CSV table of C-alpha atoms and ligand atoms in Angstrom, one decimal:
chain,number,residue,atom,x,y,z
W,1,MET,CA,-32.8,-6.9,-6.5
W,2,ALA,CA,-29.2,-6.0,-7.3
W,3,ARG,CA,-26.6,-6.7,-4.5
W,4,ARG,CA,-25.6,-3.1,-4.6
W,5,ILE,CA,-26.6,0.0,-6.5
W,6,ARG,CA,-24.1,2.9,-6.4
W,7,THR,CA,-25.8,6.2,-7.2
W,8,GLU,CA,-22.7,8.3,-7.1
W,9,PRO,CA,-21.5,8.7,-10.7
W,10,SER,CA,-18.3,7.1,-11.9
W,11,ARG,CA,-15.7,9.8,-12.7
W,12,THR,CA,-13.1,10.2,-15.4
W,13,LEU,CA,-9.6,11.7,-14.9
W,14,ALA,CA,-10.6,14.8,-16.9
W,15,GLU,CA,-13.0,15.8,-14.1
W,16,PHE,CA,-10.2,16.4,-11.6
W,17,ARG,CA,-7.7,19.1,-11.1
W,18,LEU,CA,-4.6,19.2,-8.9
W,19,LEU,CA,-4.2,21.8,-6.2
W,20,PRO,CA,-0.9,23.6,-6.0
W,21,GLY,CA,1.4,23.0,-3.0
W,22,PHE,CA,4.6,24.5,-1.8
W,23,THR,CA,7.4,24.3,-4.4
W,24,ALA,CA,10.7,24.0,-2.6
W,25,ARG,CA,14.0,24.4,-4.6
W,26,GLU,CA,14.4,20.6,-4.5
W,27,CYS,CA,11.3,20.2,-6.6
W,28,SER,CA,12.0,22.7,-9.3
W,29,VAL,CA,11.2,21.3,-12.7
W,30,ASP,CA,14.7,20.1,-13.5
W,31,GLN,CA,14.9,18.3,-10.1
W,32,VAL,CA,11.7,16.2,-10.4
W,33,SER,CA,12.4,12.5,-10.7
W,34,LEU,CA,9.9,10.3,-12.7
W,35,ARG,CA,11.5,7.1,-11.5
W,36,THR,CA,8.8,4.5,-10.6
W,37,LEU,CA,8.1,0.9,-9.7
W,38,VAL,CA,6.5,-1.6,-12.0
W,39,THR,CA,6.6,-4.7,-10.0
W,40,ALA,CA,6.5,-5.6,-6.2
W,41,GLU,CA,9.3,-7.3,-4.3
W,42,PRO,CA,11.3,-9.5,-4.6
W,43,GLU,CA,11.8,-8.5,-8.4
W,44,SER,CA,11.3,-4.8,-8.0
W,45,PHE,CA,11.7,-3.5,-11.6
W,46,THR,CA,11.9,0.2,-12.0
W,47,LEU,CA,11.4,2.6,-14.9
W,48,GLU,CA,12.9,6.1,-15.3
W,49,ILE,CA,9.6,7.3,-16.8
W,50,PRO,CA,6.2,6.1,-15.8
W,51,LEU,CA,5.0,5.3,-19.3
W,52,VAL,CA,4.1,1.9,-20.7
W,53,SER,CA,2.9,1.3,-24.2
W,54,ALA,CA,-0.2,-0.9,-24.7
W,55,ALA,CA,0.0,-4.6,-25.6
W,56,MET,CA,-1.8,-4.0,-29.0
W,57,GLN,CA,-1.1,-5.1,-32.5
W,58,SER,CA,-1.1,-1.5,-33.7
W,59,VAL,CA,1.2,-0.2,-31.0
W,60,SER,CA,3.9,-2.4,-29.4
W,61,GLY,CA,6.3,-4.4,-31.6
W,62,SER,CA,10.0,-4.7,-31.2
W,63,GLN,CA,10.7,-1.2,-32.7
W,64,MET,CA,8.5,0.4,-30.0
W,65,ALA,CA,10.1,-1.7,-27.3
W,66,ILE,CA,13.6,-0.6,-28.3
W,67,ALA,CA,12.6,3.1,-28.7
W,68,LEU,CA,10.6,3.4,-25.5
W,69,GLY,CA,13.2,1.3,-23.6
W,70,GLU,CA,15.8,3.8,-24.6
W,71,GLU,CA,13.7,6.6,-23.2
W,72,GLY,CA,13.4,4.7,-19.8
W,73,GLY,CA,9.8,3.5,-20.3
W,74,LEU,CA,8.5,0.0,-21.2
W,75,ALA,CA,6.6,-1.5,-24.2
W,76,VAL,CA,4.5,-4.6,-23.6
W,77,LEU,CA,4.8,-6.8,-26.7
W,78,PHE,CA,1.3,-7.9,-27.9
W,79,CYS,CA,0.2,-11.5,-27.5
W,80,SER,CA,-2.5,-11.4,-30.3
W,81,GLN,CA,0.0,-13.2,-32.6
W,82,SER,CA,1.5,-16.7,-32.5
W,83,PRO,CA,3.9,-17.6,-29.6
W,84,ALA,CA,6.7,-18.0,-32.1
W,85,ASN,CA,6.2,-14.5,-33.5
W,86,GLU,CA,6.0,-12.9,-30.1
W,87,ALA,CA,9.2,-14.8,-29.0
W,88,ALA,CA,11.0,-13.6,-32.1
W,89,MET,CA,10.1,-10.0,-31.1
W,90,VAL,CA,11.5,-10.6,-27.6
W,91,ARG,CA,14.8,-11.9,-29.2
W,92,GLU,CA,15.0,-8.8,-31.4
W,93,VAL,CA,14.7,-6.5,-28.5
W,94,LYS,CA,17.2,-8.4,-26.4
W,95,ALA,CA,19.7,-8.3,-29.3
W,96,ALA,CA,19.6,-4.5,-29.7
W,97,THR,CA,22.2,-2.7,-27.6
W,98,PRO,CA,20.8,-0.1,-25.2
W,99,ALA,CA,22.8,3.2,-25.7
W,100,SER,CA,21.3,5.6,-23.1
W,101,PRO,CA,22.5,5.4,-19.5
W,102,THR,CA,18.8,5.7,-18.4
W,103,ALA,CA,17.5,3.0,-20.7
W,104,THR,CA,15.3,0.3,-19.1
W,105,ARG,CA,17.7,-2.6,-18.4
W,106,SER,CA,17.5,-6.0,-16.9
W,107,ALA,CA,20.3,-7.2,-14.6
W,108,ASP,CA,22.4,-8.4,-17.6
W,109,GLY,CA,22.5,-4.8,-19.0
W,110,ARG,CA,20.3,-5.7,-22.0
W,111,PHE,CA,16.8,-4.1,-22.5
W,112,LEU,CA,14.2,-5.3,-19.9
W,113,VAL,CA,11.6,-7.0,-22.0
W,114,ALA,CA,7.9,-7.2,-21.1
W,115,ALA,CA,5.5,-9.4,-23.0
W,116,ALA,CA,1.8,-10.0,-22.9
W,117,VAL,CA,0.2,-13.5,-22.4
W,118,ASN,CA,-3.4,-14.5,-22.6
W,119,THR,CA,-5.3,-17.0,-20.4
W,120,HIS,CA,-5.9,-19.5,-23.2
W,121,ASP,CA,-2.4,-20.7,-24.5
W,122,HIS,CA,-0.1,-19.7,-21.6
W,123,ALA,CA,1.3,-23.2,-21.2
W,124,GLU,CA,2.7,-23.0,-24.7
W,125,ARG,CA,3.4,-19.2,-24.9
W,126,VAL,CA,5.1,-18.5,-21.6
W,127,PRO,CA,8.0,-21.1,-22.0
W,128,ALA,CA,8.6,-19.7,-25.5
W,129,LEU,CA,8.7,-16.1,-24.3
W,130,VAL,CA,10.9,-16.9,-21.2
W,131,ASP,CA,13.2,-19.0,-23.4
W,132,ALA,CA,13.6,-16.0,-25.7
W,133,GLY,CA,14.6,-13.8,-22.7
W,134,ALA,CA,11.3,-12.1,-21.5
W,135,ASP,CA,11.8,-10.6,-18.1
W,136,LEU,CA,8.3,-9.6,-17.2
W,137,LEU,CA,4.8,-10.8,-18.2
W,138,PHE,CA,1.5,-9.0,-18.3
W,139,VAL,CA,-1.7,-11.1,-18.4
W,140,ASP,CA,-3.8,-9.4,-21.1
W,141,ALA,CA,-7.5,-9.7,-20.4
W,142,SER,CA,-10.2,-7.1,-20.4
W,143,HIS,CA,-11.7,-8.7,-17.2
W,144,GLY,CA,-9.0,-9.9,-14.8
W,145,HIS,CA,-11.2,-10.8,-11.8
W,146,SER,CA,-11.7,-14.4,-13.2
W,147,ALA,CA,-10.8,-18.0,-12.5
W,148,PHE,CA,-8.9,-18.1,-15.8
W,149,GLN,CA,-6.6,-15.3,-14.7
W,150,ALA,CA,-5.9,-16.8,-11.3
W,151,ASP,CA,-5.0,-20.1,-13.1
W,152,THR,CA,-2.7,-18.3,-15.5
W,153,ILE,CA,-0.9,-16.4,-12.8
W,154,ALA,CA,-0.5,-19.5,-10.6
W,155,TRP,CA,0.8,-21.4,-13.6
W,156,ILE,CA,3.5,-18.8,-14.4
W,157,ASN,CA,4.5,-18.5,-10.7
W,158,ALA,CA,4.9,-22.3,-10.5
W,159,HIS,CA,6.8,-22.8,-13.7
W,160,CYS,CA,8.8,-19.5,-13.9
W,161,PRO,CA,9.2,-18.4,-10.3
W,162,THR,CA,11.7,-15.6,-11.2
W,163,ILE,CA,9.5,-13.9,-13.8
W,164,PRO,CA,7.1,-11.4,-12.2
W,165,VAL,CA,3.6,-11.3,-13.6
W,166,ILE,CA,1.2,-8.3,-13.7
W,167,GLY,CA,-2.4,-9.2,-13.6
W,168,GLY,CA,-5.5,-7.3,-14.9
W,169,ASN,CA,-7.6,-5.6,-15.7
W,170,VAL,CA,-9.7,-4.8,-12.6
W,171,VAL,CA,-11.6,-1.8,-11.5
W,172,THR,CA,-12.7,-2.8,-7.9
W,173,ALA,CA,-11.1,-3.3,-4.5
W,174,GLU,CA,-12.2,-7.0,-4.6
W,175,GLY,CA,-10.5,-7.4,-8.0
W,176,PHE,CA,-7.3,-6.0,-6.7
W,177,SER,CA,-7.2,-8.3,-3.6
W,178,PHE,CA,-8.1,-11.3,-5.8
W,179,LEU,CA,-5.1,-10.7,-8.2
W,180,VAL,CA,-2.7,-10.1,-5.3
W,181,GLY,CA,-4.0,-13.2,-3.6
W,182,ALA,CA,-3.5,-15.1,-6.9
W,183,GLY,CA,0.2,-14.0,-7.0
W,184,ALA,CA,0.3,-10.9,-9.2
W,185,ALA,CA,3.4,-8.7,-8.7
W,186,GLY,CA,1.5,-5.7,-10.1
W,187,VAL,CA,-2.1,-4.9,-11.0
W,188,LYS,CA,-3.5,-3.1,-14.1
W,189,VAL,CA,-6.6,-1.0,-13.6
W,190,GLY,CA,-9.2,0.1,-16.2
W,191,MET,CA,-12.3,-1.2,-18.0
W,192,GLY,CA,-14.2,0.4,-20.7
W,193,SER,CA,-12.2,3.6,-20.9
W,194,GLY,CA,-9.9,3.0,-23.9
W,195,SER,CA,-10.1,5.4,-26.9
W,196,ILE,CA,-11.1,2.5,-29.2
W,197,CYS,CA,-13.1,0.6,-26.6
W,198,ILE,CA,-16.9,0.0,-27.0
W,199,THR,CA,-17.2,-2.5,-24.1
W,200,GLN,CA,-19.4,-0.1,-22.1
W,201,GLU,CA,-21.6,0.5,-25.1
W,202,GLN,CA,-21.9,-3.2,-26.0
W,203,LYS,CA,-22.1,-4.9,-22.6
W,204,GLY,CA,-22.8,-2.1,-20.2
W,205,THR,CA,-19.8,-3.1,-18.1
W,206,GLY,CA,-16.9,-0.8,-17.1
W,207,ARG,CA,-16.0,2.1,-14.8
W,208,GLY,CA,-14.7,5.7,-15.1
W,209,LEU,CA,-10.9,5.4,-14.7
W,210,ALA,CA,-10.6,8.0,-11.9
W,211,THR,CA,-13.2,6.2,-9.8
W,212,ALA,CA,-11.6,2.8,-10.5
W,213,LEU,CA,-8.1,4.1,-9.5
W,214,ILE,CA,-9.4,5.8,-6.3
W,215,GLU,CA,-11.0,2.5,-5.1
W,216,VAL,CA,-8.1,0.3,-6.2
W,217,CYS,CA,-5.3,2.5,-4.9
W,218,GLY,CA,-7.1,2.9,-1.6
W,219,GLU,CA,-7.2,-0.9,-1.3
W,220,ARG,CA,-3.5,-1.2,-2.3
W,221,ASP,CA,-2.6,1.2,0.4
W,222,ARG,CA,-4.5,-0.8,3.0
W,223,HIS,CA,-2.8,-3.9,1.7
W,224,THR,CA,0.6,-2.2,2.1
W,225,ARG,CA,-0.2,-1.2,5.7
W,226,SER,CA,-1.3,-4.7,6.6
W,227,SER,CA,1.3,-6.8,4.7
W,228,GLY,CA,4.3,-4.4,4.4
W,229,ARG,CA,4.4,-5.2,0.6
W,230,TYR,CA,3.8,-2.4,-1.9
W,231,VAL,CA,2.0,-3.6,-5.1
W,232,PRO,CA,2.5,-1.2,-8.0
W,233,ILE,CA,-0.6,-0.2,-10.1
W,234,VAL,CA,-0.8,0.5,-13.8
W,235,ALA,CA,-3.5,2.9,-15.0
W,236,ASP,CA,-4.8,1.7,-18.4
W,237,GLY,CA,-7.2,3.1,-21.0
W,238,GLY,CA,-8.4,6.5,-21.9
W,239,LEU,CA,-5.3,8.6,-20.9
W,240,VAL,CA,-5.2,11.2,-23.6
W,241,THR,CA,-2.8,13.9,-22.5
W,242,ALA,CA,0.1,14.4,-20.1
W,243,LYS,CA,-2.3,15.9,-17.5
W,244,ASP,CA,-4.3,12.6,-17.5
W,245,VAL,CA,-1.1,10.8,-16.7
W,246,VAL,CA,-0.3,13.2,-13.8
W,247,MET,CA,-3.8,12.8,-12.5
W,248,ALA,CA,-3.6,9.0,-12.5
W,249,LEU,CA,-0.2,9.1,-10.8
W,250,ALA,CA,-1.5,11.6,-8.2
W,251,ILE,CA,-4.4,9.3,-7.4
W,252,GLY,CA,-1.9,6.5,-6.7
W,253,ALA,CA,-1.0,4.8,-9.9
W,254,ASP,CA,2.7,4.1,-10.4
W,255,THR,CA,2.7,3.9,-14.2
W,256,ALA,CA,0.3,4.7,-17.1
W,257,MET,CA,-0.3,2.4,-20.0
W,258,LEU,CA,-1.3,4.2,-23.3
W,259,GLY,CA,-2.4,2.9,-26.7
W,260,ARG,CA,-3.6,5.8,-28.8
W,261,PHE,CA,-0.8,8.1,-27.6
W,262,PHE,CA,1.9,5.7,-28.7
W,263,ALA,CA,0.1,4.5,-31.9
W,264,ARG,CA,0.8,8.0,-33.3
W,265,ALA,CA,4.6,7.6,-33.0
W,266,ASP,CA,6.8,6.7,-36.0
W,267,GLU,CA,7.9,3.6,-34.0
W,268,SER,CA,4.4,2.0,-33.7
W,269,THR,CA,3.9,-1.2,-35.7
W,270,ASN,CA,2.1,0.1,-38.8
W,271,PRO,CA,3.2,2.3,-41.8
W,272,LYS,CA,1.7,5.7,-42.2
W,273,VAL,CA,-1.4,6.2,-44.4
W,274,LYS,CA,-2.4,9.5,-46.2
W,275,PHE,CA,-6.1,10.5,-45.7
W,276,GLU,CA,-7.5,13.8,-47.0
W,277,GLY,CA,-4.0,15.2,-47.3
W,278,ARG,CA,-2.9,14.4,-43.8
W,279,TRP,CA,-0.8,11.5,-42.4
W,280,PHE,CA,-2.3,9.0,-40.1
W,281,LYS,CA,-1.5,5.6,-38.5
W,282,PRO,CA,-4.1,2.8,-38.3
W,283,TYR,CA,-5.1,2.1,-34.6
W,284,TRP,CA,-7.5,-0.7,-33.8
W,285,GLY,CA,-8.8,-2.4,-30.6
W,286,GLU,CA,-7.7,-5.9,-29.6
W,287,GLY,CA,-11.4,-6.7,-29.4
W,288,SER,CA,-12.2,-5.4,-32.9
W,289,ASN,CA,-12.8,-7.7,-35.9
W,290,ARG,CA,-9.5,-6.5,-37.3
W,291,ALA,CA,-7.7,-8.3,-34.4
W,292,ARG,CA,-9.5,-11.4,-35.8
W,293,ALA,CA,-9.2,-14.8,-34.1
W,294,TRP,CA,-7.2,-13.4,-31.2
W,295,LYS,CA,-10.0,-11.3,-29.7
W,296,GLU,CA,-11.5,-14.4,-28.1
W,297,ALA,CA,-8.4,-14.9,-26.0
W,298,ARG,CA,-8.8,-11.4,-24.5
W,299,TYR,CA,-12.6,-11.1,-24.3
W,300,HIS,CA,-13.7,-14.8,-23.9
W,301,GLN,CA,-16.2,-14.3,-26.6
W,302,SER,CA,-16.1,-13.8,-30.4
W,303,ALA,CA,-19.8,-13.2,-31.1
W,304,PHE,CA,-19.5,-9.4,-31.2
W,305,GLU,CA,-16.9,-6.6,-31.3
W,306,GLU,CA,-15.6,-4.8,-28.2
W,307,GLY,CA,-13.3,-2.4,-30.0
W,308,ILE,CA,-13.2,-0.3,-33.2
W,309,ASP,CA,-10.8,0.2,-36.1
W,310,ALA,CA,-9.6,3.8,-36.3
W,311,LEU,CA,-7.0,6.2,-37.5
W,312,VAL,CA,-4.8,8.5,-35.3
W,313,GLU,CA,-2.8,11.5,-36.7
W,314,CYS,CA,0.9,10.9,-36.9
W,315,ALA,CA,3.0,12.7,-34.2
W,316,GLY,CA,6.5,12.0,-35.5
W,317,PRO,CA,9.4,10.3,-33.7
W,318,LEU,CA,8.8,9.0,-30.1
W,319,HIS,CA,11.6,11.0,-28.7
W,320,GLY,CA,10.1,14.4,-29.6
W,321,MET,CA,6.6,13.4,-28.5
W,322,LEU,CA,8.0,12.3,-25.1
W,323,ALA,CA,10.1,15.4,-24.5
W,324,GLU,CA,7.0,17.6,-24.5
W,325,SER,CA,4.8,15.3,-22.5
W,326,LEU,CA,7.5,14.6,-19.8
W,327,ALA,CA,8.1,18.3,-19.5
W,328,MET,CA,4.4,18.8,-18.7
W,329,ILE,CA,4.4,16.0,-16.2
W,330,ARG,CA,7.5,17.3,-14.4
W,331,ALA,CA,6.0,20.9,-14.4
W,332,SER,CA,2.8,19.7,-12.9
W,333,MET,CA,4.5,17.7,-10.2
W,334,SER,CA,6.7,20.7,-9.4
W,335,THR,CA,3.6,22.9,-8.9
W,336,THR,CA,2.1,20.4,-6.5
W,337,GLY,CA,5.4,20.4,-4.6
W,338,ALA,CA,6.4,16.8,-5.4
W,339,ALA,CA,9.9,15.9,-6.4
W,340,SER,CA,9.1,12.2,-7.0
W,341,ILE,CA,6.2,9.9,-7.7
W,342,PRO,CA,6.2,8.5,-4.2
W,343,GLU,CA,6.1,12.0,-2.8
W,344,LEU,CA,3.2,12.9,-5.2
W,345,HIS,CA,1.3,10.0,-3.8
W,346,ARG,CA,1.8,11.4,-0.3
W,347,ILE,CA,1.0,15.0,-0.8
W,348,ALA,CA,-1.3,15.3,-3.9
W,349,GLU,CA,-4.6,17.0,-3.4
W,350,LEU,CA,-7.2,16.6,-6.1
W,351,GLU,CA,-10.5,18.4,-6.6
W,352,LEU,CA,-13.5,17.5,-8.6
W,353,VAL,CA,-14.3,20.4,-11.0
W,354,SER,CA,-17.6,21.5,-12.5
W,355,GLY,CA,-18.3,21.7,-16.2
W,356,LEU,CA,-18.2,25.5,-16.0
W,357,SER,CA,-14.9,25.4,-14.2
W,358,ILE,CA,-13.4,23.2,-16.9
W,359,ARG,CA,-14.6,25.7,-19.5
W,360,GLU,CA,-13.0,28.5,-17.4
W,361,GLY,CA,-9.7,26.7,-17.7
W,362,GLN,CA,-9.7,26.9,-21.5
W,363,PRO,CA,-9.2,30.1,-23.5
W,364,HIS,CA,-12.5,32.0,-23.3
W,365,ASP,CA,-14.1,35.3,-24.3
W,366,VAL,CA,-11.3,36.3,-26.7
W,367,LEU,CA,-10.9,36.0,-30.4
W,368,LEU,CA,-8.1,33.7,-31.5
W,369,ALA,CA,-5.2,35.7,-33.0
W,370,PRO,CA,-4.9,34.9,-36.8
W,371,THR,CA,-1.6,33.1,-36.3
W,372,THR,CA,-3.0,30.6,-33.8
W,373,PRO,CA,-3.7,27.4,-35.6
W,374,PRO,CA,-7.5,26.7,-35.6
W,375,GLY,CA,-8.5,24.3,-32.8
W,376,ALA,CA,-5.2,24.5,-31.0
W,377,PRO,CA,-6.6,25.1,-27.4
W,378,SER,CA,-8.8,22.0,-27.5
W,379,ASP,CA,-6.5,19.8,-29.5
W,380,GLY,CA,-6.5,16.6,-27.4
W,381,THR,CA,-2.9,15.5,-28.3
C,401,IMP,P1,-6.1,4.1,-25.1
C,401,IMP,O1,-4.7,4.5,-24.5
C,401,IMP,O2,-7.2,5.1,-24.6
C,401,IMP,O3,-6.0,4.0,-26.6
C,401,IMP,O4,-6.4,2.7,-24.5
C,401,IMP,C1,-5.6,1.6,-24.6
C,401,IMP,C2,-6.2,0.4,-23.8
C,401,IMP,O5,-7.5,0.0,-24.3
C,401,IMP,C3,-5.4,-0.8,-23.9
C,401,IMP,O6,-4.2,-0.8,-23.1
C,401,IMP,C4,-6.4,-1.9,-23.4
C,401,IMP,O7,-6.5,-2.0,-22.0
C,401,IMP,C5,-7.7,-1.3,-24.0
C,401,IMP,N1,-8.1,-2.0,-25.2
C,401,IMP,C6,-7.3,-2.5,-26.2
C,401,IMP,N2,-8.1,-3.0,-27.2
C,401,IMP,C7,-9.4,-2.8,-26.8
C,401,IMP,C8,-10.7,-3.2,-27.4
C,401,IMP,O8,-10.8,-3.6,-28.5
C,401,IMP,N3,-11.7,-2.9,-26.6
C,401,IMP,C9,-11.7,-2.3,-25.4
C,401,IMP,N4,-10.5,-2.0,-24.8
C,401,IMP,C10,-9.4,-2.2,-25.5
């Protein structure tokens, strides 16, 4: 029989709500800091906003890296391209001059550049990226609790000891400990929850992101208490709205990685397409056939698809999209009484809600006024 059968269902972020706390003057909306850690000591890189764009062909190229870096976030350049192309993207970002005082910078004042690597060609790719100026690497794998991942992290730490590497993805306490033991400076959490992901449907593997974060962040905190070293966590896959980001942070994540959200921005990699009178951007999974030969490097198989090819409605320039979402995150933190992300980790109280209670939180038992755009209350953007 199975080693273990858990009969408690796996939970998604959308099933939780935050309880309000005491809002002191110091945590009014305009005082809330979103500064956060992305890597553990000794190279403790920080971001001014806790948002990271996914390492995907249809999301994070050099334009996204520059635009999101200007906003204080971080794009992870995708590795499903040749090492030479990815290194050229790193160079492009390093050559752009950051303008904003809160842009994400490395010690030399240029943009901090993060790039993804896979577990197949790291011996060739990593030197090319580091030579081009990459500051931080993410191992891009759907299942990070593997011998291939440990080998890749060990190789990077041995050959490029000043470049921190974030491992992933994992969804269990064992997976977290494995990656930290292997030398990861941060851990990415999530499996099967992405908007274009069909891993759960195809293979039956995966976990609700809230449950995964609760278990992994609990293990991280135990690790901090026993070792004195804090390992930041990235929540990845299925974060749709600002409230999902806040919920992931409240559980214990330090940053949130989003694909669909950023694919809608003008600065994502693809041109807009018109469909039935509206403007969209193509958005496809790294495990879809559209990602072609590269999907094997992420999924260790090429016999079937683990992602779909989709469209997402255009949302305009990144700056405007972020202004609204960040205002929501700050307002939510202010209501919980947290003036910073570390404080949110200490004081947040979350509660599982019933389906009826979720319904109660939406407009109900009223007729929408004629001026209200149809569908506005449940619009998932
Ligand atoms: P989203 O923000 O919900 O769109 O999820 C984006 C995340 O989905 C990425 O950061 C990856 O972790 C994951 N992902 C990317 N491509 C695929 C795929 O083809 N199948 C499953 N997961 C994917």
